[in-house]
Amino acid sequence: MEALTRRQFTQTVAAAAALGASSGPATAARARGVPSAPPTHTLAFPNGFLWGCATSAYQIEGAVNEDGRGPSIWDTFAHAAGRTANGDNGDVADDSYHRYPEDVSLLRQLGAKAYRFSIAWPRIFPGGRGAPNAAGMAFYERLVDALLEHSIQPFVTLFHWDLPQALPGGWQSRDTALAFAEYAGYVARRLSDRVRHFMTTNEFVCFSDLGHKIGQFAPGLTLEPAAVNQVRHHAILAHGLGVQAIRANARRGTQVGLADNPKVYVPVIETPAHIDAAQRAFREENAPFLTAVMEGRYTDRYLERAGANAPRVAAGDMRAIGSAVDFVGLNVYQPDYASAASSADGYAIEPRPTSFPRMPSPWLFIGPEVIYWAVRHAGRLWHPPAIYITENGCSADDVMDAGGRVNDTDRVMFLRNYLSQLHRAAAEGLPVKGYFLWSLMDNFEWADGYQRRFGIHYVDFATQMRVPKLSADWYREVIAANAVV
Ligand code: FCB
């Protein structure tokens, strides 16, 4: 198993390297004045493929006390002792609240076609619900207008974890899902004349389980299983009610979806039996989240396993949760592996060997093929009209050299291999329409603070200077060629 994984990985690297080397002779031929054919990109993406970058509000904006913003659970959490690396918080972050014009020009210089950012709910409703805060809304209108001026399509996430602190009970309360729908409807009314794509929520499992089961994220709770399942239910209910509220308030044709990070199972060997097992694992292991959203019901197996701890479901909840979406956004980072088994589930999940390669974030195992299988499993199981990769990228130990360069060859290696596997999905005709690289720039990486850099622009947090890394130069070429380079 280990040897197979290593071999597959090496082969992918070799294939990508061979491709890169093909520009060598062409350059040499040009230098000699010999006419050469333009480079042919075997890994070209379909015309109109949407290349973008992603960020989120609390990770980049700073300005936490400006223009009437209310506190979020992440302000509280990051300021509590011992919750984040070095006690870091998002008070200033990338100061993008003030520097957004510069950040829009970074996107423009990349040739990015789209930008995924999130709206801070507590800027719009400082108390969670009630009277909207005009100054907060005005900030996002300015940002959207600046993007459109440069023909960069805004992709708006409504909830990327910065829940208004004022909401009683937070996600433990069903009312929070109702409050989210009010907020989503309001923003859709205000922005859908300019924004064509809205995502309700980002990564259910992170704000439900990391926040309420293991306590690693805000609000830092470690609840019992029944309470965790209830939080999960409120999270997907918020999504469903949010979809309905956006549709009720937005202009016709507005595209509504979500960004989720399902566990993605790669078949250990690409034989029909293992592929079938991996797809079953994908459906069942995401039963509380994406599977419930796409199917409008909890799987029998999930309810059986949860037993007395199963969530309490009010009449109409599952119908709301299953509201049809126009697209599915997948945040894809690390693989899990499954194989065929004669168990009741029909699959076995492979334990990860300790030598499995990873990037500096301890959770970020490297498995480029996971991005192909993410699109393929979601596409085959649920046939969504469109799929976007709403996040993919990696941390790296970026060091600026004496000449002011960050040569993040490791990040380029990571991205090139993942994109090569995404190309496979597009080439097979799966409906993948775009890719958002996480992240436009280094930022506040939640509990890991500023020590984990995910950006393709280096940020000097003392001066707020942004410097393109090698990966930014590489991504600019990818976008220009509409192909893996
Ligand atoms: C995802 C989050 C995003 C960022 C990346 C590295 O889980 O959605 O905010 O932290 O991981």
Short mmCIF file of C-alpha atoms and ligand atoms in Angstrom, two decimals:
data_model
loop_
_atom_site.label_atom_id
_atom_site.label_comp_id
_atom_site.label_asym_id
_atom_site.label_seq_id
_atom_site.Cartn_x
_atom_site.Cartn_y
_atom_site.Cartn_z
CA MET A 1 0.00 0.00 0.00
CA GLU A 2 2.70 2.41 1.03
CA ALA A 3 4.89 1.49 -1.93
CA LEU A 4 1.98 1.85 -4.32
CA THR A 5 1.13 5.29 -3.00
CA ARG A 6 4.72 6.42 -3.27
CA ARG A 7 5.01 5.07 -6.81
CA GLN A 8 1.82 6.79 -7.96
CA PHE A 9 2.99 10.04 -6.44
CA THR A 10 6.41 9.84 -8.09
CA GLN A 11 4.85 9.05 -11.44
CA THR A 12 2.64 12.10 -11.25
CA VAL A 13 5.59 14.31 -10.41
CA ALA A 14 7.57 12.81 -13.27
CA ALA A 15 4.74 13.40 -15.72
CA ALA A 16 4.42 17.03 -14.70
CA ALA A 17 8.17 17.52 -14.83
CA ALA A 18 8.36 16.09 -18.33
CA LEU A 19 5.70 18.53 -19.39
CA GLY A 20 7.54 21.49 -17.90
CA ALA A 21 10.75 20.43 -19.62
CA SER A 22 9.04 20.62 -23.02
CA SER A 23 9.44 24.39 -23.00
CA GLY A 24 13.25 23.97 -22.90
CA PRO A 25 13.90 23.00 -26.54
CA ALA A 26 11.37 25.60 -27.71
CA THR A 27 13.21 28.34 -25.86
CA ALA A 28 16.53 27.13 -27.23
CA ALA A 29 15.09 27.05 -30.77
CA ARG A 30 13.85 30.61 -30.42
CA ALA A 31 17.25 31.72 -29.18
CA ARG A 32 18.84 30.21 -32.31
CA GLY A 33 16.30 31.99 -34.48
CA VAL A 34 14.72 28.70 -35.54
CA PRO A 35 10.94 29.04 -35.85
CA SER A 36 9.27 26.78 -33.34
CA ALA A 37 5.71 25.66 -32.90
CA PRO A 38 3.85 27.38 -30.06
CA PRO A 39 3.91 25.27 -26.90
CA THR A 40 1.13 22.74 -26.89
CA HIS A 41 -0.47 22.29 -23.53
CA THR A 42 -1.67 18.76 -23.18
CA LEU A 43 -3.20 19.65 -19.82
CA ALA A 44 -5.41 22.46 -21.15
CA PHE A 45 -8.69 23.23 -19.36
CA PRO A 46 -12.02 23.84 -21.13
CA ASN A 47 -12.61 27.32 -22.54
CA GLY A 48 -14.09 29.66 -19.99
CA PHE A 49 -12.69 27.75 -17.03
CA LEU A 50 -12.81 30.16 -14.10
CA TRP A 51 -9.49 30.68 -12.35
CA GLY A 52 -9.61 32.48 -9.04
CA CYS A 53 -8.27 32.92 -5.54
CA ALA A 54 -10.00 32.57 -2.18
CA THR A 55 -9.86 34.30 1.21
CA SER A 56 -12.20 34.81 4.16
CA ALA A 57 -13.21 37.85 6.18
CA TYR A 58 -11.77 37.14 9.62
CA GLN A 59 -8.54 35.82 8.13
CA ILE A 60 -7.72 38.98 6.15
CA GLU A 61 -9.83 42.01 7.04
CA GLY A 62 -8.68 43.21 10.46
CA ALA A 63 -10.54 46.44 11.43
CA VAL A 64 -12.55 44.46 13.94
CA ASN A 65 -13.87 47.53 15.72
CA GLU A 66 -14.54 49.72 12.73
CA ASP A 67 -17.72 51.03 11.15
CA GLY A 68 -20.01 49.37 13.66
CA ARG A 69 -18.83 45.76 13.34
CA GLY A 70 -19.98 43.60 16.25
CA PRO A 71 -17.80 40.94 17.88
CA SER A 72 -17.71 37.44 16.48
CA ILE A 73 -17.02 34.17 18.28
CA TRP A 74 -13.55 34.20 16.65
CA ASP A 75 -12.69 37.55 18.29
CA THR A 76 -13.62 36.09 21.65
CA PHE A 77 -11.83 32.79 21.02
CA ALA A 78 -8.61 34.27 19.64
CA HIS A 79 -8.40 36.67 22.58
CA ALA A 80 -8.84 33.93 25.18
CA ALA A 81 -5.58 32.65 26.64
CA GLY A 82 -3.94 29.67 24.98
CA ARG A 83 -6.38 29.19 22.09
CA THR A 84 -4.20 30.16 19.13
CA ALA A 85 -0.50 29.79 18.28
CA ASN A 86 1.43 32.65 19.90
CA GLY A 87 -1.89 34.14 21.02
CA ASP A 88 -2.39 35.47 17.49
CA ASN A 89 -5.73 37.03 16.55
CA GLY A 90 -7.44 38.68 13.58
CA ASP A 91 -7.51 42.24 14.96
CA VAL A 92 -5.32 43.48 12.11
CA ALA A 93 -4.65 40.37 9.98
CA ASP A 94 -3.88 41.58 6.42
CA ASP A 95 -5.66 44.87 7.00
CA SER A 96 -7.59 44.12 3.85
CA TYR A 97 -10.52 46.19 5.11
CA HIS A 98 -8.38 49.21 4.28
CA ARG A 99 -6.07 47.73 1.67
CA TYR A 100 -8.65 45.97 -0.49
CA PRO A 101 -7.81 48.11 -3.55
CA GLU A 102 -4.27 46.76 -3.40
CA ASP A 103 -5.58 43.22 -3.01
CA VAL A 104 -7.83 43.67 -6.02
CA SER A 105 -4.79 44.76 -7.99
CA LEU A 106 -2.94 41.59 -6.94
CA LEU A 107 -5.82 39.64 -8.45
CA ARG A 108 -5.71 41.77 -11.56
CA GLN A 109 -1.98 41.21 -11.98
CA LEU A 110 -2.56 37.47 -11.77
CA GLY A 111 -5.19 37.71 -14.47
CA ALA A 112 -7.66 36.12 -12.05
CA LYS A 113 -11.17 35.81 -13.41
CA ALA A 114 -12.88 35.43 -10.03
CA TYR A 115 -12.39 36.12 -6.34
CA ARG A 116 -14.00 34.17 -3.54
CA PHE A 117 -14.24 36.18 -0.34
CA SER A 118 -16.56 36.04 2.62
CA ILE A 119 -18.80 38.60 4.24
CA ALA A 120 -18.47 39.10 7.99
CA TRP A 121 -21.98 38.57 9.33
CA PRO A 122 -21.20 40.80 12.38
CA ARG A 123 -20.40 43.71 10.07
CA ILE A 124 -23.87 43.48 8.55
CA PHE A 125 -25.80 42.55 11.71
CA PRO A 126 -23.57 43.46 14.65
CA GLY A 127 -26.03 41.81 17.02
CA GLY A 128 -26.62 38.78 14.76
CA ARG A 129 -30.09 39.94 13.71
CA GLY A 130 -32.21 43.08 13.90
CA ALA A 131 -31.19 46.34 12.26
CA PRO A 132 -28.57 46.11 9.50
CA ASN A 133 -25.42 48.22 9.74
CA ALA A 134 -25.20 50.35 6.61
CA ALA A 135 -21.48 51.09 6.99
CA GLY A 136 -20.64 47.38 7.08
CA MET A 137 -22.68 46.68 3.97
CA ALA A 138 -21.08 49.62 2.19
CA PHE A 139 -17.63 48.05 2.57
CA TYR A 140 -18.66 44.96 0.59
CA GLU A 141 -20.36 47.10 -2.03
CA ARG A 142 -17.10 48.97 -2.53
CA LEU A 143 -15.18 45.70 -2.77
CA VAL A 144 -17.63 44.20 -5.27
CA ASP A 145 -17.53 47.35 -7.40
CA ALA A 146 -13.72 47.34 -7.39
CA LEU A 147 -13.69 43.71 -8.55
CA LEU A 148 -16.23 44.31 -11.29
CA GLU A 149 -14.30 47.30 -12.53
CA HIS A 150 -11.54 44.83 -13.41
CA SER A 151 -13.91 42.13 -14.69
CA ILE A 152 -13.22 39.88 -11.72
CA GLN A 153 -16.33 37.93 -10.76
CA PRO A 154 -17.18 38.08 -7.06
CA PHE A 155 -18.02 34.71 -5.44
CA VAL A 156 -19.47 35.53 -2.05
CA THR A 157 -19.42 33.20 0.96
CA LEU A 158 -21.93 34.27 3.56
CA PHE A 159 -20.58 32.35 6.52
CA HIS A 160 -16.93 31.53 6.97
CA TRP A 161 -17.03 30.85 10.75
CA ASP A 162 -17.18 34.40 12.20
CA LEU A 163 -20.54 33.98 13.92
CA PRO A 164 -21.88 37.06 15.72
CA GLN A 165 -21.07 36.59 19.40
CA ALA A 166 -24.41 38.12 20.34
CA LEU A 167 -26.54 35.22 19.06
CA PRO A 168 -27.78 33.39 22.15
CA GLY A 169 -26.57 29.79 22.21
CA GLY A 170 -24.65 30.14 18.94
CA TRP A 171 -24.95 27.05 16.75
CA GLN A 172 -26.47 25.08 19.63
CA SER A 173 -29.63 27.08 19.06
CA ARG A 174 -31.97 26.38 16.17
CA ASP A 175 -32.70 30.13 16.06
CA THR A 176 -29.21 30.72 14.71
CA ALA A 177 -30.20 28.93 11.51
CA LEU A 178 -33.22 31.25 11.22
CA ALA A 179 -31.04 34.30 11.90
CA PHE A 180 -28.65 33.15 9.18
CA ALA A 181 -31.50 32.99 6.67
CA GLU A 182 -32.51 36.59 7.50
CA TYR A 183 -28.92 37.73 7.03
CA ALA A 184 -28.49 35.76 3.78
CA GLY A 185 -31.72 37.17 2.35
CA TYR A 186 -30.69 40.71 3.23
CA VAL A 187 -27.28 40.42 1.57
CA ALA A 188 -28.80 38.77 -1.50
CA ARG A 189 -31.23 41.67 -1.81
CA ARG A 190 -28.39 44.19 -1.57
CA LEU A 191 -25.80 42.51 -3.78
CA SER A 192 -27.46 40.24 -6.31
CA ASP A 193 -27.58 43.02 -8.88
CA ARG A 194 -23.77 42.61 -9.05
CA VAL A 195 -22.96 39.23 -7.52
CA ARG A 196 -24.01 36.15 -9.51
CA HIS A 197 -22.67 33.45 -7.17
CA PHE A 198 -23.40 33.05 -3.47
CA MET A 199 -22.18 30.31 -1.16
CA THR A 200 -24.11 29.88 2.07
CA THR A 201 -21.59 28.28 4.41
CA ASN A 202 -17.99 27.14 4.47
CA GLU A 203 -16.93 23.67 5.69
CA PHE A 204 -19.65 22.36 8.01
CA VAL A 205 -17.39 19.94 9.86
CA CYS A 206 -14.93 22.66 10.84
CA PHE A 207 -17.33 25.00 12.54
CA SER A 208 -19.50 22.22 13.97
CA ASP A 209 -17.04 19.56 15.08
CA LEU A 210 -13.80 21.53 15.50
CA GLY A 211 -15.78 24.19 17.34
CA HIS A 212 -18.12 22.02 19.41
CA LYS A 213 -16.68 18.51 19.60
CA ILE A 214 -12.92 18.87 19.93
CA GLY A 215 -12.81 22.55 20.86
CA GLN A 216 -9.91 23.46 18.60
CA PHE A 217 -11.88 26.26 16.91
CA ALA A 218 -14.34 28.87 18.21
CA PRO A 219 -16.32 28.61 20.40
CA GLY A 220 -13.95 26.00 21.84
CA LEU A 221 -16.53 23.56 23.22
CA THR A 222 -16.34 19.80 23.78
CA LEU A 223 -19.97 18.74 23.79
CA GLU A 224 -21.52 15.28 24.08
CA PRO A 225 -22.40 13.41 20.86
CA ALA A 226 -26.12 14.30 20.91
CA ALA A 227 -25.33 18.00 21.27
CA VAL A 228 -22.71 17.81 18.51
CA ASN A 229 -25.19 16.15 16.17
CA GLN A 230 -27.67 18.91 16.95
CA VAL A 231 -25.10 21.60 16.11
CA ARG A 232 -24.39 19.80 12.84
CA HIS A 233 -28.10 19.72 12.08
CA HIS A 234 -28.46 23.46 12.75
CA ALA A 235 -25.49 24.10 10.46
CA ILE A 236 -26.99 22.29 7.48
CA LEU A 237 -30.39 23.76 8.28
CA ALA A 238 -28.84 27.23 8.10
CA HIS A 239 -27.52 26.32 4.67
CA GLY A 240 -30.93 25.11 3.48
CA LEU A 241 -32.88 28.06 4.86
CA GLY A 242 -30.16 30.29 3.46
CA VAL A 243 -30.63 28.86 -0.04
CA GLN A 244 -34.35 29.54 0.21
CA ALA A 245 -33.83 33.08 1.52
CA ILE A 246 -31.33 33.90 -1.23
CA ARG A 247 -33.71 32.61 -3.91
CA ALA A 248 -36.58 34.61 -2.42
CA ASN A 249 -34.57 37.85 -2.36
CA ALA A 250 -32.06 37.67 -5.21
CA ARG A 251 -32.37 38.57 -8.84
CA ARG A 252 -33.39 35.79 -11.19
CA GLY A 253 -30.52 33.64 -12.33
CA THR A 254 -28.48 34.09 -9.15
CA GLN A 255 -26.42 30.94 -8.62
CA VAL A 256 -26.63 29.51 -5.12
CA GLY A 257 -24.38 26.86 -3.63
CA LEU A 258 -22.07 26.17 -0.71
CA ALA A 259 -18.43 25.42 -0.04
CA ASP A 260 -17.87 22.18 1.81
CA ASN A 261 -14.93 19.95 2.59
CA PRO A 262 -16.26 16.41 2.49
CA LYS A 263 -13.92 13.59 3.39
CA VAL A 264 -12.80 12.29 0.02
CA TYR A 265 -11.86 8.66 -0.42
CA VAL A 266 -9.39 7.63 -3.07
CA PRO A 267 -9.70 4.00 -4.17
CA VAL A 268 -6.53 2.14 -3.19
CA ILE A 269 -6.37 0.63 -6.67
CA GLU A 270 -8.41 1.84 -9.62
CA THR A 271 -10.46 -1.29 -10.11
CA PRO A 272 -14.27 -1.24 -10.26
CA ALA A 273 -14.61 -2.86 -6.82
CA HIS A 274 -12.35 -0.37 -5.03
CA ILE A 275 -13.80 2.58 -6.95
CA ASP A 276 -17.29 1.53 -5.92
CA ALA A 277 -16.14 1.18 -2.31
CA ALA A 278 -14.52 4.63 -2.34
CA GLN A 279 -17.73 6.19 -3.66
CA ARG A 280 -19.80 4.45 -0.98
CA ALA A 281 -17.38 5.66 1.68
CA PHE A 282 -17.66 9.21 0.33
CA ARG A 283 -21.44 9.12 0.59
CA GLU A 284 -21.68 7.47 4.00
CA GLU A 285 -18.82 9.21 5.79
CA ASN A 286 -20.26 12.61 4.84
CA ALA A 287 -23.81 11.63 5.86
CA PRO A 288 -24.30 14.41 8.46
CA PHE A 289 -23.24 17.11 6.01
CA LEU A 290 -22.93 17.14 2.23
CA THR A 291 -24.85 13.89 1.72
CA ALA A 292 -27.79 15.24 3.75
CA VAL A 293 -27.70 18.49 1.75
CA MET A 294 -27.58 16.75 -1.62
CA GLU A 295 -30.13 14.05 -0.80
CA GLY A 296 -32.43 15.91 1.61
CA ARG A 297 -32.25 13.10 4.15
CA TYR A 298 -29.93 11.47 6.61
CA THR A 299 -28.77 8.05 5.49
CA ASP A 300 -30.25 5.06 7.36
CA ARG A 301 -26.77 4.02 8.39
CA TYR A 302 -26.00 7.42 9.93
CA LEU A 303 -29.24 7.38 11.94
CA GLU A 304 -28.57 3.79 13.01
CA ARG A 305 -25.06 4.65 14.14
CA ALA A 306 -26.17 7.79 15.96
CA GLY A 307 -28.99 5.90 17.74
CA ALA A 308 -30.31 7.90 20.68
CA ASN A 309 -27.88 10.70 19.82
CA ALA A 310 -29.48 11.36 16.42
CA PRO A 311 -30.40 15.00 15.85
CA ARG A 312 -33.90 16.25 16.60
CA VAL A 313 -35.40 17.15 13.25
CA ALA A 314 -38.38 19.52 13.06
CA ALA A 315 -41.05 19.15 10.38
CA GLY A 316 -39.86 20.68 7.12
CA ASP A 317 -36.18 20.71 8.09
CA MET A 318 -35.05 18.02 5.69
CA ARG A 319 -36.94 19.58 2.80
CA ALA A 320 -35.17 22.89 3.46
CA ILE A 321 -31.80 21.19 3.86
CA GLY A 322 -32.28 19.42 0.53
CA SER A 323 -33.13 22.63 -1.37
CA ALA A 324 -31.68 22.29 -4.86
CA VAL A 325 -28.34 24.05 -5.35
CA ASP A 326 -26.99 25.47 -8.59
CA PHE A 327 -23.45 24.41 -7.83
CA VAL A 328 -21.40 22.49 -5.31
CA GLY A 329 -18.18 24.03 -4.06
CA LEU A 330 -15.56 21.57 -2.88
CA ASN A 331 -12.63 22.56 -0.69
CA VAL A 332 -10.06 19.87 -1.35
CA TYR A 333 -6.80 19.42 0.49
CA GLN A 334 -5.92 15.95 1.73
CA PRO A 335 -6.85 12.40 0.76
CA ASP A 336 -8.29 9.47 2.63
CA TYR A 337 -8.11 5.98 1.12
CA ALA A 338 -10.75 3.28 0.92
CA SER A 339 -10.85 -0.28 -0.32
CA ALA A 340 -13.53 -2.84 -1.05
CA ALA A 341 -14.62 -4.93 1.92
CA SER A 342 -17.25 -7.53 2.64
CA SER A 343 -18.54 -5.57 5.66
CA ALA A 344 -22.12 -4.27 5.83
CA ASP A 345 -20.92 -0.89 4.54
CA GLY A 346 -19.08 -2.46 1.60
CA TYR A 347 -15.92 -0.48 2.21
CA ALA A 348 -12.95 -0.24 4.54
CA ILE A 349 -11.08 2.94 5.37
CA GLU A 350 -7.34 2.50 5.21
CA PRO A 351 -5.29 3.75 8.15
CA ARG A 352 -2.72 6.28 7.05
CA PRO A 353 0.89 5.07 7.18
CA THR A 354 3.01 7.25 9.48
CA SER A 355 5.36 8.01 6.57
CA PHE A 356 2.59 9.57 4.45
CA PRO A 357 4.00 12.83 3.01
CA ARG A 358 2.58 16.10 4.22
CA MET A 359 3.07 19.84 4.14
CA PRO A 360 3.91 21.82 7.30
CA SER A 361 0.29 21.97 8.50
CA PRO A 362 0.16 18.58 10.24
CA TRP A 363 -3.24 17.73 8.72
CA LEU A 364 -2.21 18.50 5.17
CA PHE A 365 -1.31 15.14 3.66
CA ILE A 366 -0.31 15.27 0.02
CA GLY A 367 -2.43 13.24 -2.37
CA PRO A 368 -3.02 15.04 -5.67
CA GLU A 369 -5.49 12.42 -6.90
CA VAL A 370 -7.94 13.41 -4.17
CA ILE A 371 -9.06 16.41 -6.23
CA TYR A 372 -10.05 14.15 -9.13
CA TRP A 373 -11.97 11.81 -6.86
CA ALA A 374 -13.70 14.68 -5.07
CA VAL A 375 -15.17 15.91 -8.34
CA ARG A 376 -15.87 12.43 -9.62
CA HIS A 377 -17.65 11.10 -6.51
CA ALA A 378 -19.77 14.26 -6.13
CA GLY A 379 -20.49 14.32 -9.87
CA ARG A 380 -21.47 10.66 -10.17
CA LEU A 381 -23.50 10.49 -6.98
CA TRP A 382 -25.50 13.70 -7.23
CA HIS A 383 -25.13 15.11 -10.74
CA PRO A 384 -24.91 18.76 -9.67
CA PRO A 385 -25.21 21.24 -12.58
CA ALA A 386 -21.78 22.67 -11.73
CA ILE A 387 -18.87 21.96 -9.43
CA TYR A 388 -16.24 24.48 -8.37
CA ILE A 389 -13.09 23.77 -6.43
CA THR A 390 -13.70 26.53 -3.90
CA GLU A 391 -10.39 25.95 -2.08
CA ASN A 392 -7.15 24.11 -2.74
CA GLY A 393 -3.63 25.06 -1.76
CA CYS A 394 -1.05 24.44 0.92
CA SER A 395 1.08 25.87 3.66
CA ALA A 396 4.84 26.00 3.12
CA ASP A 397 7.83 27.15 5.15
CA ASP A 398 8.25 30.26 3.04
CA VAL A 399 11.46 32.18 3.54
CA MET A 400 12.28 35.42 1.82
CA ASP A 401 15.82 35.36 0.41
CA ALA A 402 18.30 38.23 0.41
CA GLY A 403 16.91 39.41 -2.92
CA GLY A 404 13.38 39.60 -1.55
CA ARG A 405 12.22 36.42 -3.37
CA VAL A 406 10.17 33.58 -1.99
CA ASN A 407 10.91 30.59 -4.18
CA ASP A 408 8.21 28.25 -2.96
CA THR A 409 9.00 25.38 -5.28
CA ASP A 410 7.27 23.02 -2.84
CA ARG A 411 3.96 24.91 -3.18
CA VAL A 412 4.30 24.92 -6.98
CA MET A 413 4.94 21.16 -6.88
CA PHE A 414 1.83 20.70 -4.74
CA LEU A 415 -0.42 22.86 -6.91
CA ARG A 416 0.86 21.54 -10.22
CA ASN A 417 0.14 17.98 -9.22
CA TYR A 418 -3.33 18.73 -7.86
CA LEU A 419 -4.21 20.69 -11.00
CA SER A 420 -2.98 17.83 -13.18
CA GLN A 421 -5.49 15.61 -11.40
CA LEU A 422 -8.22 18.24 -11.70
CA HIS A 423 -7.51 18.29 -15.40
CA ARG A 424 -8.31 14.59 -15.48
CA ALA A 425 -11.77 15.37 -14.07
CA ALA A 426 -12.40 18.12 -16.63
CA ALA A 427 -11.14 15.91 -19.47
CA GLU A 428 -13.62 13.22 -18.49
CA GLY A 429 -16.43 15.72 -18.88
CA LEU A 430 -17.25 16.10 -15.20
CA PRO A 431 -18.91 19.50 -14.69
CA VAL A 432 -16.00 21.27 -12.98
CA LYS A 433 -16.22 24.93 -13.92
CA GLY A 434 -13.57 26.69 -11.88
CA TYR A 435 -10.81 26.60 -9.31
CA PHE A 436 -10.09 28.94 -6.40
CA LEU A 437 -6.60 28.79 -5.00
CA TRP A 438 -6.32 29.10 -1.22
CA SER A 439 -5.01 31.67 -0.75
CA LEU A 440 -4.44 34.98 -2.47
CA MET A 441 -2.09 35.93 0.36
CA ASP A 442 -0.75 34.74 3.72
CA ASN A 443 -3.31 35.31 6.45
CA PHE A 444 -4.61 34.38 9.91
CA GLU A 445 -4.74 30.60 9.76
CA TRP A 446 -7.21 30.13 12.63
CA ALA A 447 -5.77 28.27 15.62
CA ASP A 448 -2.40 28.14 13.83
CA GLY A 449 -2.24 31.94 13.80
CA TYR A 450 0.23 33.53 11.41
CA GLN A 451 2.78 30.74 11.57
CA ARG A 452 1.23 28.80 8.68
CA ARG A 453 1.49 30.63 5.38
CA PHE A 454 -0.91 29.53 2.62
CA GLY A 455 -0.60 32.53 0.31
CA ILE A 456 0.81 32.88 -3.18
CA HIS A 457 1.65 36.41 -2.06
CA TYR A 458 3.96 36.76 0.90
CA VAL A 459 2.71 39.17 3.55
CA ASP A 460 5.11 40.91 5.88
CA PHE A 461 2.73 41.36 8.79
CA ALA A 462 4.85 44.14 10.32
CA THR A 463 4.62 46.38 7.25
CA GLN A 464 1.66 44.79 5.41
CA MET A 465 3.79 44.60 2.30
CA ARG A 466 2.56 41.97 -0.19
CA VAL A 467 5.16 40.27 -2.41
CA PRO A 468 4.34 37.74 -5.14
CA LYS A 469 5.97 34.35 -4.50
CA LEU A 470 7.19 32.03 -7.24
CA SER A 471 3.77 30.35 -6.96
CA ALA A 472 2.07 33.64 -7.94
CA ASP A 473 4.24 33.84 -11.08
CA TRP A 474 3.41 30.22 -11.81
CA TYR A 475 -0.33 30.72 -11.29
CA ARG A 476 -0.30 33.76 -13.60
CA GLU A 477 1.09 31.49 -16.34
CA VAL A 478 -1.50 28.81 -15.61
CA ILE A 479 -4.29 31.36 -15.96
CA ALA A 480 -2.85 32.84 -19.14
CA ALA A 481 -2.37 29.42 -20.74
CA ASN A 482 -5.62 27.99 -19.30
CA ALA A 483 -3.48 24.92 -18.69
CA VAL A 484 -1.15 23.30 -16.20
CA VAL A 485 2.33 24.69 -16.80
C1 FCB B 1 -9.82 25.57 5.14
C2 FCB B 1 -10.51 26.86 5.54
C3 FCB B 1 -9.73 28.09 5.18
C4 FCB B 1 -8.25 27.91 5.43
C5 FCB B 1 -7.75 26.66 4.76
C6 FCB B 1 -6.27 26.41 4.91
O1 FCB B 1 -10.26 24.54 5.95
O2 FCB B 1 -11.76 26.95 4.93
O3 FCB B 1 -10.26 29.17 5.89
O4 FCB B 1 -7.99 27.92 6.78
O5 FCB B 1 -8.43 25.55 5.28
#
